[in-house]
């Protein structure tokens, strides 16, 4: 879009969707940009359904991927840098008049940073609404019904199926391999890291699986991906319709970052 096109769109679109991705290994059979492209393609579906009420900001193509740096091609930002990137993107949108922003996060490794950046944004710009989610997080019931692996979470049948539906060019079907899909197959630290969901004990992926995958990508299908995406799209657009309808918070004369 040109700036006049953005100016015109702003009048009809109170919502901006910001896709967040990563550049990281996705096993032997999926491209490094899988998380970014999934977020962008999902954002397009949401914006199309909600047109003309939503526009899509440029995607962030690198995220927090330190846990994947054992594999060539992975690029990571530090948590501080990614937090600042998110903050400044939203601040820019704020300065142009948008007060409702949704962060569509394609990479689970970004979650903690998204949460911290969101706290900063809500504190500094109290007269706006900001929300965020990933794709898989919207459909745990669909995933639990059809996911076949005991252990999954990266380049597995869930994520690979989403890619096959949203952007099949990301997937090299002939190179897909079954990753570590049972807790018993992990080393001692890996098994301990997966013992209690409430305890956070992350491990680098090159120690979890030699191919960088948790789950069985060979069990993926575009049909399973479509069921996930369709349910996620319904739930997300339902939320965003209500999100758009919300009145803005009353913050007095807030016009930018505040300090003591």
PDB file of N, CA and C in Angstrom, residues 74-166:
ATOM      1  N   UNK A  74      19.186 -20.913  11.416  1.00  0.00           N
ATOM      2  CA  UNK A  74      18.419 -20.224  12.455  1.00  0.00           C
ATOM      3  C   UNK A  74      19.057 -18.868  12.751  1.00  0.00           C
ATOM      4  N   UNK A  75      18.223 -17.854  12.840  1.00  0.00           N
ATOM      5  CA  UNK A  75      18.650 -16.505  13.234  1.00  0.00           C
ATOM      6  C   UNK A  75      17.797 -16.098  14.430  1.00  0.00           C
ATOM      7  N   UNK A  76      18.428 -15.555  15.450  1.00  0.00           N
ATOM      8  CA  UNK A  76      17.678 -15.163  16.640  1.00  0.00           C
ATOM      9  C   UNK A  76      17.963 -13.727  17.030  1.00  0.00           C
ATOM     10  N   UNK A  77      16.956 -13.090  17.588  1.00  0.00           N
ATOM     11  CA  UNK A  77      17.133 -11.828  18.276  1.00  0.00           C
ATOM     12  C   UNK A  77      17.274 -12.112  19.766  1.00  0.00           C
ATOM     13  N   UNK A  78      17.831 -11.183  20.508  1.00  0.00           N
ATOM     14  CA  UNK A  78      17.801 -11.306  21.956  1.00  0.00           C
ATOM     15  C   UNK A  78      16.403 -10.956  22.446  1.00  0.00           C
ATOM     16  N   UNK A  79      16.031 -11.403  23.642  1.00  0.00           N
ATOM     17  CA  UNK A  79      14.718 -11.019  24.172  1.00  0.00           C
ATOM     18  C   UNK A  79      14.537  -9.504  24.235  1.00  0.00           C
ATOM     19  N   UNK A  80      15.604  -8.788  24.601  1.00  0.00           N
ATOM     20  CA  UNK A  80      15.506  -7.332  24.705  1.00  0.00           C
ATOM     21  C   UNK A  80      15.227  -6.693  23.349  1.00  0.00           C
ATOM     22  N   UNK A  81      15.899  -7.200  22.313  1.00  0.00           N
ATOM     23  CA  UNK A  81      15.709  -6.626  20.980  1.00  0.00           C
ATOM     24  C   UNK A  81      14.311  -6.894  20.456  1.00  0.00           C
ATOM     25  N   UNK A  82      13.856  -8.138  20.568  1.00  0.00           N
ATOM     26  CA  UNK A  82      12.521  -8.466  20.072  1.00  0.00           C
ATOM     27  C   UNK A  82      11.457  -7.673  20.819  1.00  0.00           C
ATOM     28  N   UNK A  83      11.627  -7.551  22.123  1.00  0.00           N
ATOM     29  CA  UNK A  83      10.674  -6.757  22.904  1.00  0.00           C
ATOM     30  C   UNK A  83      10.606  -5.328  22.382  1.00  0.00           C
ATOM     31  N   UNK A  84      11.752  -4.754  22.089  1.00  0.00           N
ATOM     32  CA  UNK A  84      11.782  -3.374  21.617  1.00  0.00           C
ATOM     33  C   UNK A  84      11.195  -3.251  20.208  1.00  0.00           C
ATOM     34  N   UNK A  85      11.447  -4.249  19.366  1.00  0.00           N
ATOM     35  CA  UNK A  85      10.870  -4.243  18.012  1.00  0.00           C
ATOM     36  C   UNK A  85       9.348  -4.234  18.085  1.00  0.00           C
ATOM     37  N   UNK A  86       8.788  -5.128  18.898  1.00  0.00           N
ATOM     38  CA  UNK A  86       7.328  -5.179  19.045  1.00  0.00           C
ATOM     39  C   UNK A  86       6.797  -3.854  19.578  1.00  0.00           C
ATOM     40  N   UNK A  87       7.459  -3.347  20.605  1.00  0.00           N
ATOM     41  CA  UNK A  87       7.037  -2.083  21.215  1.00  0.00           C
ATOM     42  C   UNK A  87       7.024  -0.964  20.181  1.00  0.00           C
ATOM     43  N   UNK A  88       8.076  -0.854  19.392  1.00  0.00           N
ATOM     44  CA  UNK A  88       8.188   0.272  18.460  1.00  0.00           C
ATOM     45  C   UNK A  88       7.260   0.127  17.258  1.00  0.00           C
ATOM     46  N   UNK A  89       6.969  -1.104  16.847  1.00  0.00           N
ATOM     47  CA  UNK A  89       5.963  -1.298  15.790  1.00  0.00           C
ATOM     48  C   UNK A  89       4.606  -0.788  16.275  1.00  0.00           C
ATOM     49  N   UNK A  90       4.214  -1.229  17.477  1.00  0.00           N
ATOM     50  CA  UNK A  90       2.908  -0.800  18.002  1.00  0.00           C
ATOM     51  C   UNK A  90       2.898   0.698  18.265  1.00  0.00           C
ATOM     52  N   UNK A  91       4.001   1.239  18.768  1.00  0.00           N
ATOM     53  CA  UNK A  91       4.081   2.683  18.997  1.00  0.00           C
ATOM     54  C   UNK A  91       3.887   3.446  17.689  1.00  0.00           C
ATOM     55  N   UNK A  92       4.494   2.967  16.605  1.00  0.00           N
ATOM     56  CA  UNK A  92       4.329   3.621  15.303  1.00  0.00           C
ATOM     57  C   UNK A  92       2.872   3.616  14.871  1.00  0.00           C
ATOM     58  N   UNK A  93       2.212   2.461  15.040  1.00  0.00           N
ATOM     59  CA  UNK A  93       0.793   2.373  14.685  1.00  0.00           C
ATOM     60  C   UNK A  93      -0.037   3.323  15.551  1.00  0.00           C
ATOM     61  N   UNK A  94       0.311   3.398  16.825  1.00  0.00           N
ATOM     62  CA  UNK A  94      -0.364   4.303  17.750  1.00  0.00           C
ATOM     63  C   UNK A  94      -0.231   5.749  17.273  1.00  0.00           C
ATOM     64  N   UNK A  95       0.955   6.138  16.867  1.00  0.00           N
ATOM     65  CA  UNK A  95       1.188   7.521  16.424  1.00  0.00           C
ATOM     66  C   UNK A  95       0.388   7.860  15.173  1.00  0.00           C
ATOM     67  N   UNK A  96       0.042   6.846  14.383  1.00  0.00           N
ATOM     68  CA  UNK A  96      -0.773   7.075  13.198  1.00  0.00           C
ATOM     69  C   UNK A  96      -2.268   6.942  13.478  1.00  0.00           C
ATOM     70  N   UNK A  97      -2.611   6.761  14.742  1.00  0.00           N
ATOM     71  CA  UNK A  97      -4.022   6.824  15.105  1.00  0.00           C
ATOM     72  C   UNK A  97      -4.695   5.521  15.452  1.00  0.00           C
ATOM     73  N   UNK A  98      -4.002   4.393  15.289  1.00  0.00           N
ATOM     74  CA  UNK A  98      -4.649   3.127  15.630  1.00  0.00           C
ATOM     75  C   UNK A  98      -4.624   2.897  17.126  1.00  0.00           C
ATOM     76  N   UNK A  99      -5.741   2.395  17.643  1.00  0.00           N
ATOM     77  CA  UNK A  99      -5.871   2.148  19.071  1.00  0.00           C
ATOM     78  C   UNK A  99      -6.278   0.707  19.374  1.00  0.00           C
ATOM     79  N   UNK A 100      -6.386  -0.111  18.349  1.00  0.00           N
ATOM     80  CA  UNK A 100      -6.717  -1.526  18.554  1.00  0.00           C
ATOM     81  C   UNK A 100      -5.758  -2.364  17.702  1.00  0.00           C
ATOM     82  N   UNK A 101      -4.922  -3.138  18.388  1.00  0.00           N
ATOM     83  CA  UNK A 101      -3.866  -3.895  17.725  1.00  0.00           C
ATOM     84  C   UNK A 101      -3.908  -5.329  18.223  1.00  0.00           C
ATOM     85  N   UNK A 102      -3.753  -6.263  17.288  1.00  0.00           N
ATOM     86  CA  UNK A 102      -3.696  -7.682  17.636  1.00  0.00           C
ATOM     87  C   UNK A 102      -2.382  -8.259  17.141  1.00  0.00           C
ATOM     88  N   UNK A 103      -1.621  -8.876  18.049  1.00  0.00           N
ATOM     89  CA  UNK A 103      -0.355  -9.525  17.714  1.00  0.00           C
ATOM     90  C   UNK A 103      -0.637 -10.987  17.421  1.00  0.00           C
ATOM     91  N   UNK A 104      -0.477 -11.393  16.160  1.00  0.00           N
ATOM     92  CA  UNK A 104      -0.702 -12.781  15.749  1.00  0.00           C
ATOM     93  C   UNK A 104       0.652 -13.480  15.695  1.00  0.00           C
ATOM     94  N   UNK A 105       0.928 -14.272  16.700  1.00  0.00           N
ATOM     95  CA  UNK A 105       2.258 -14.829  16.910  1.00  0.00           C
ATOM     96  C   UNK A 105       2.365 -16.241  16.349  1.00  0.00           C
ATOM     97  N   UNK A 106       3.221 -16.412  15.347  1.00  0.00           N
ATOM     98  CA  UNK A 106       3.401 -17.719  14.731  1.00  0.00           C
ATOM     99  C   UNK A 106       4.451 -18.582  15.390  1.00  0.00           C
ATOM    100  N   UNK A 107       5.124 -18.086  16.417  1.00  0.00           N
ATOM    101  CA  UNK A 107       6.248 -18.817  17.027  1.00  0.00           C
ATOM    102  C   UNK A 107       6.121 -18.823  18.542  1.00  0.00           C
ATOM    103  N   UNK A 108       5.968 -20.021  19.114  1.00  0.00           N
ATOM    104  CA  UNK A 108       5.786 -20.131  20.552  1.00  0.00           C
ATOM    105  C   UNK A 108       6.954 -19.588  21.356  1.00  0.00           C
ATOM    106  N   UNK A 109       8.147 -19.618  20.777  1.00  0.00           N
ATOM    107  CA  UNK A 109       9.310 -19.090  21.469  1.00  0.00           C
ATOM    108  C   UNK A 109       9.246 -17.597  21.715  1.00  0.00           C
ATOM    109  N   UNK A 110       8.350 -16.909  21.022  1.00  0.00           N
ATOM    110  CA  UNK A 110       8.176 -15.465  21.227  1.00  0.00           C
ATOM    111  C   UNK A 110       7.248 -15.138  22.391  1.00  0.00           C
ATOM    112  N   UNK A 111       6.554 -16.127  22.926  1.00  0.00           N
ATOM    113  CA  UNK A 111       5.440 -15.853  23.843  1.00  0.00           C
ATOM    114  C   UNK A 111       5.815 -14.988  25.036  1.00  0.00           C
ATOM    115  N   UNK A 112       6.907 -15.348  25.711  1.00  0.00           N
ATOM    116  CA  UNK A 112       7.269 -14.602  26.920  1.00  0.00           C
ATOM    117  C   UNK A 112       7.594 -13.153  26.590  1.00  0.00           C
ATOM    118  N   UNK A 113       8.267 -12.940  25.465  1.00  0.00           N
ATOM    119  CA  UNK A 113       8.623 -11.580  25.061  1.00  0.00           C
ATOM    120  C   UNK A 113       7.370 -10.796  24.677  1.00  0.00           C
ATOM    121  N   UNK A 114       6.444 -11.439  23.981  1.00  0.00           N
ATOM    122  CA  UNK A 114       5.186 -10.780  23.623  1.00  0.00           C
ATOM    123  C   UNK A 114       4.457 -10.325  24.882  1.00  0.00           C
ATOM    124  N   UNK A 115       4.445 -11.174  25.891  1.00  0.00           N
ATOM    125  CA  UNK A 115       3.763 -10.812  27.140  1.00  0.00           C
ATOM    126  C   UNK A 115       4.403  -9.585  27.789  1.00  0.00           C
ATOM    127  N   UNK A 116       5.733  -9.564  27.831  1.00  0.00           N
ATOM    128  CA  UNK A 116       6.420  -8.429  28.475  1.00  0.00           C
ATOM    129  C   UNK A 116       6.247  -7.158  27.651  1.00  0.00           C
ATOM    130  N   UNK A 117       6.395  -7.271  26.332  1.00  0.00           N
ATOM    131  CA  UNK A 117       6.191  -6.100  25.480  1.00  0.00           C
ATOM    132  C   UNK A 117       4.769  -5.571  25.630  1.00  0.00           C
ATOM    133  N   UNK A 118       3.812  -6.476  25.750  1.00  0.00           N
ATOM    134  CA  UNK A 118       2.416  -6.060  25.901  1.00  0.00           C
ATOM    135  C   UNK A 118       2.187  -5.299  27.198  1.00  0.00           C
ATOM    136  N   UNK A 119       2.845  -5.731  28.263  1.00  0.00           N
ATOM    137  CA  UNK A 119       2.723  -5.006  29.530  1.00  0.00           C
ATOM    138  C   UNK A 119       3.258  -3.588  29.377  1.00  0.00           C
ATOM    139  N   UNK A 120       4.411  -3.440  28.731  1.00  0.00           N
ATOM    140  CA  UNK A 120       4.975  -2.105  28.509  1.00  0.00           C
ATOM    141  C   UNK A 120       4.033  -1.237  27.692  1.00  0.00           C
ATOM    142  N   UNK A 121       3.485  -1.825  26.631  1.00  0.00           N
ATOM    143  CA  UNK A 121       2.614  -1.059  25.736  1.00  0.00           C
ATOM    144  C   UNK A 121       1.353  -0.608  26.470  1.00  0.00           C
ATOM    145  N   UNK A 122       0.745  -1.513  27.221  1.00  0.00           N
ATOM    146  CA  UNK A 122      -0.487  -1.147  27.937  1.00  0.00           C
ATOM    147  C   UNK A 122      -0.215  -0.077  28.996  1.00  0.00           C
ATOM    148  N   UNK A 123       0.967  -0.134  29.586  1.00  0.00           N
ATOM    149  CA  UNK A 123       1.327   0.857  30.603  1.00  0.00           C
ATOM    150  C   UNK A 123       1.563   2.232  29.974  1.00  0.00           C
ATOM    151  N   UNK A 124       2.291   2.253  28.859  1.00  0.00           N
ATOM    152  CA  UNK A 124       2.644   3.527  28.231  1.00  0.00           C
ATOM    153  C   UNK A 124       1.519   4.116  27.395  1.00  0.00           C
ATOM    154  N   UNK A 125       0.618   3.272  26.899  1.00  0.00           N
ATOM    155  CA  UNK A 125      -0.475   3.740  26.035  1.00  0.00           C
ATOM    156  C   UNK A 125      -1.796   3.187  26.561  1.00  0.00           C
ATOM    157  N   UNK A 126      -2.250   3.693  27.695  1.00  0.00           N
ATOM    158  CA  UNK A 126      -3.439   3.126  28.345  1.00  0.00           C
ATOM    159  C   UNK A 126      -4.737   3.393  27.609  1.00  0.00           C
ATOM    160  N   UNK A 127      -4.697   4.244  26.591  1.00  0.00           N
ATOM    161  CA  UNK A 127      -5.923   4.536  25.849  1.00  0.00           C
ATOM    162  C   UNK A 127      -6.054   3.674  24.597  1.00  0.00           C
ATOM    163  N   UNK A 128      -5.418   2.496  24.594  1.00  0.00           N
ATOM    164  CA  UNK A 128      -5.569   1.580  23.469  1.00  0.00           C
ATOM    165  C   UNK A 128      -5.865   0.173  23.983  1.00  0.00           C
ATOM    166  N   UNK A 129      -6.338  -0.693  23.077  1.00  0.00           N
ATOM    167  CA  UNK A 129      -6.543  -2.108  23.387  1.00  0.00           C
ATOM    168  C   UNK A 129      -5.516  -2.916  22.605  1.00  0.00           C
ATOM    169  N   UNK A 130      -4.872  -3.878  23.277  1.00  0.00           N
ATOM    170  CA  UNK A 130      -3.878  -4.749  22.667  1.00  0.00           C
ATOM    171  C   UNK A 130      -4.147  -6.175  23.111  1.00  0.00           C
ATOM    172  N   UNK A 131      -4.154  -7.108  22.149  1.00  0.00           N
ATOM    173  CA  UNK A 131      -4.359  -8.518  22.462  1.00  0.00           C
ATOM    174  C   UNK A 131      -3.426  -9.360  21.596  1.00  0.00           C
ATOM    175  N   UNK A 132      -3.268 -10.632  21.940  1.00  0.00           N
ATOM    176  CA  UNK A 132      -2.349 -11.483  21.194  1.00  0.00           C
ATOM    177  C   UNK A 132      -2.743 -12.947  21.324  1.00  0.00           C
ATOM    178  N   UNK A 133      -2.293 -13.743  20.359  1.00  0.00           N
ATOM    179  CA  UNK A 133      -2.471 -15.197  20.418  1.00  0.00           C
ATOM    180  C   UNK A 133      -1.635 -15.843  19.324  1.00  0.00           C
ATOM    181  N   UNK A 134      -1.376 -17.129  19.496  1.00  0.00           N
ATOM    182  CA  UNK A 134      -0.857 -17.939  18.408  1.00  0.00           C
ATOM    183  C   UNK A 134      -2.005 -18.598  17.676  1.00  0.00           C
ATOM    184  N   UNK A 135      -1.673 -19.527  16.785  1.00  0.00           N
ATOM    185  CA  UNK A 135      -2.703 -20.270  16.044  1.00  0.00           C
ATOM    186  C   UNK A 135      -3.100 -21.523  16.814  1.00  0.00           C
ATOM    187  N   UNK A 136      -2.120 -22.355  17.141  1.00  0.00           N
ATOM    188  CA  UNK A 136      -2.415 -23.624  17.818  1.00  0.00           C
ATOM    189  C   UNK A 136      -3.086 -23.408  19.163  1.00  0.00           C
ATOM    190  N   UNK A 137      -2.719 -22.320  19.855  1.00  0.00           N
ATOM    191  CA  UNK A 137      -3.296 -22.058  21.172  1.00  0.00           C
ATOM    192  C   UNK A 137      -4.804 -21.846  21.120  1.00  0.00           C
ATOM    193  N   UNK A 138      -5.324 -21.515  19.946  1.00  0.00           N
ATOM    194  CA  UNK A 138      -6.752 -21.283  19.795  1.00  0.00           C
ATOM    195  C   UNK A 138      -7.553 -22.580  19.654  1.00  0.00           C
ATOM    196  N   UNK A 139      -6.864 -23.688  19.345  1.00  0.00           N
ATOM    197  CA  UNK A 139      -7.598 -24.925  19.024  1.00  0.00           C
ATOM    198  C   UNK A 139      -7.026 -26.150  19.742  1.00  0.00           C
ATOM    199  N   UNK A 140      -6.804 -26.095  21.044  1.00  0.00           N
ATOM    200  CA  UNK A 140      -6.239 -27.267  21.728  1.00  0.00           C
ATOM    201  C   UNK A 140      -7.141 -28.489  21.655  1.00  0.00           C
ATOM    202  N   UNK A 141      -8.459 -28.267  21.606  1.00  0.00           N
ATOM    203  CA  UNK A 141      -9.385 -29.388  21.523  1.00  0.00           C
ATOM    204  C   UNK A 141      -9.263 -30.125  20.190  1.00  0.00           C
ATOM    205  N   UNK A 142      -9.137 -29.382  19.094  1.00  0.00           N
ATOM    206  CA  UNK A 142      -8.977 -29.991  17.774  1.00  0.00           C
ATOM    207  C   UNK A 142      -7.673 -30.768  17.716  1.00  0.00           C
ATOM    208  N   UNK A 143      -6.629 -30.182  18.277  1.00  0.00           N
ATOM    209  CA  UNK A 143      -5.313 -30.830  18.273  1.00  0.00           C
ATOM    210  C   UNK A 143      -5.337 -32.104  19.110  1.00  0.00           C
ATOM    211  N   UNK A 144      -5.942 -32.059  20.274  1.00  0.00           N
ATOM    212  CA  UNK A 144      -5.950 -33.231  21.152  1.00  0.00           C
ATOM    213  C   UNK A 144      -6.752 -34.376  20.557  1.00  0.00           C
ATOM    214  N   UNK A 145      -7.749 -34.051  19.748  1.00  0.00           N
ATOM    215  CA  UNK A 145      -8.567 -35.087  19.125  1.00  0.00           C
ATOM    216  C   UNK A 145      -7.819 -35.820  18.016  1.00  0.00           C
ATOM    217  N   UNK A 146      -6.914 -35.104  17.313  1.00  0.00           N
ATOM    218  CA  UNK A 146      -6.314 -35.691  16.125  1.00  0.00           C
ATOM    219  C   UNK A 146      -4.802 -35.821  16.162  1.00  0.00           C
ATOM    220  N   UNK A 147      -4.138 -35.182  17.130  1.00  0.00           N
ATOM    221  CA  UNK A 147      -2.695 -35.331  17.232  1.00  0.00           C
ATOM    222  C   UNK A 147      -2.343 -36.746  17.664  1.00  0.00           C
ATOM    223  N   UNK A 148      -1.408 -37.385  16.983  1.00  0.00           N
ATOM    224  CA  UNK A 148      -1.127 -38.800  17.224  1.00  0.00           C
ATOM    225  C   UNK A 148       0.058 -39.015  18.167  1.00  0.00           C
ATOM    226  N   UNK A 149       0.914 -38.024  18.337  1.00  0.00           N
ATOM    227  CA  UNK A 149       2.143 -38.211  19.101  1.00  0.00           C
ATOM    228  C   UNK A 149       1.933 -37.955  20.595  1.00  0.00           C
ATOM    229  N   UNK A 150       2.584 -38.752  21.393  1.00  0.00           N
ATOM    230  CA  UNK A 150       2.602 -38.498  22.835  1.00  0.00           C
ATOM    231  C   UNK A 150       3.335 -37.192  23.121  1.00  0.00           C
ATOM    232  N   UNK A 151       4.399 -36.956  22.374  1.00  0.00           N
ATOM    233  CA  UNK A 151       5.232 -35.773  22.548  1.00  0.00           C
ATOM    234  C   UNK A 151       5.236 -35.007  21.238  1.00  0.00           C
ATOM    235  N   UNK A 152       4.808 -33.759  21.270  1.00  0.00           N
ATOM    236  CA  UNK A 152       4.784 -32.960  20.046  1.00  0.00           C
ATOM    237  C   UNK A 152       4.942 -31.502  20.414  1.00  0.00           C
ATOM    238  N   UNK A 153       5.161 -30.657  19.417  1.00  0.00           N
ATOM    239  CA  UNK A 153       5.279 -29.239  19.707  1.00  0.00           C
ATOM    240  C   UNK A 153       6.112 -28.458  18.720  1.00  0.00           C
ATOM    241  N   UNK A 154       6.873 -29.150  17.856  1.00  0.00           N
ATOM    242  CA  UNK A 154       7.665 -28.417  16.867  1.00  0.00           C
ATOM    243  C   UNK A 154       7.912 -29.315  15.671  1.00  0.00           C
ATOM    244  N   UNK A 155       7.541 -28.813  14.478  1.00  0.00           N
ATOM    245  CA  UNK A 155       7.684 -29.594  13.249  1.00  0.00           C
ATOM    246  C   UNK A 155       7.016 -30.956  13.404  1.00  0.00           C
ATOM    247  N   UNK A 156       5.886 -30.953  14.059  1.00  0.00           N
ATOM    248  CA  UNK A 156       5.142 -32.178  14.331  1.00  0.00           C
ATOM    249  C   UNK A 156       3.969 -32.287  13.366  1.00  0.00           C
ATOM    250  N   UNK A 157       3.074 -33.243  13.622  1.00  0.00           N
ATOM    251  CA  UNK A 157       1.909 -33.406  12.755  1.00  0.00           C
ATOM    252  C   UNK A 157       0.979 -32.198  12.823  1.00  0.00           C
ATOM    253  N   UNK A 158       0.997 -31.464  13.935  1.00  0.00           N
ATOM    254  CA  UNK A 158       0.129 -30.296  14.095  1.00  0.00           C
ATOM    255  C   UNK A 158       0.628 -29.142  13.234  1.00  0.00           C
ATOM    256  N   UNK A 159       1.858 -28.731  13.466  1.00  0.00           N
ATOM    257  CA  UNK A 159       2.425 -27.589  12.743  1.00  0.00           C
ATOM    258  C   UNK A 159       2.584 -27.884  11.255  1.00  0.00           C
ATOM    259  N   UNK A 160       3.024 -29.097  10.928  1.00  0.00           N
ATOM    260  CA  UNK A 160       3.200 -29.457   9.522  1.00  0.00           C
ATOM    261  C   UNK A 160       1.869 -29.465   8.789  1.00  0.00           C
ATOM    262  N   UNK A 161       0.816 -29.911   9.451  1.00  0.00           N
ATOM    263  CA  UNK A 161      -0.512 -29.896   8.829  1.00  0.00           C
ATOM    264  C   UNK A 161      -0.977 -28.470   8.562  1.00  0.00           C
ATOM    265  N   UNK A 162      -0.740 -27.561   9.509  1.00  0.00           N
ATOM    266  CA  UNK A 162      -1.086 -26.160   9.271  1.00  0.00           C
ATOM    267  C   UNK A 162      -0.339 -25.619   8.049  1.00  0.00           C
ATOM    268  N   UNK A 163       0.948 -25.948   7.950  1.00  0.00           N
ATOM    269  CA  UNK A 163       1.736 -25.477   6.808  1.00  0.00           C
ATOM    270  C   UNK A 163       1.228 -26.072   5.508  1.00  0.00           C
ATOM    271  N   UNK A 164       0.878 -27.346   5.512  1.00  0.00           N
ATOM    272  CA  UNK A 164       0.377 -27.989   4.291  1.00  0.00           C
ATOM    273  C   UNK A 164      -0.902 -27.324   3.800  1.00  0.00           C
ATOM    274  N   UNK A 165      -1.714 -26.828   4.729  1.00  0.00           N
ATOM    275  CA  UNK A 165      -2.954 -26.156   4.333  1.00  0.00           C
ATOM    276  C   UNK A 165      -2.724 -24.693   3.976  1.00  0.00           C
ATOM    277  N   UNK A 166      -1.979 -23.975   4.808  1.00  0.00           N
ATOM    278  CA  UNK A 166      -1.821 -22.532   4.611  1.00  0.00           C
ATOM    279  C   UNK A 166      -0.818 -22.180   3.518  1.00  0.00           C
TER     280      UNK A 166
END
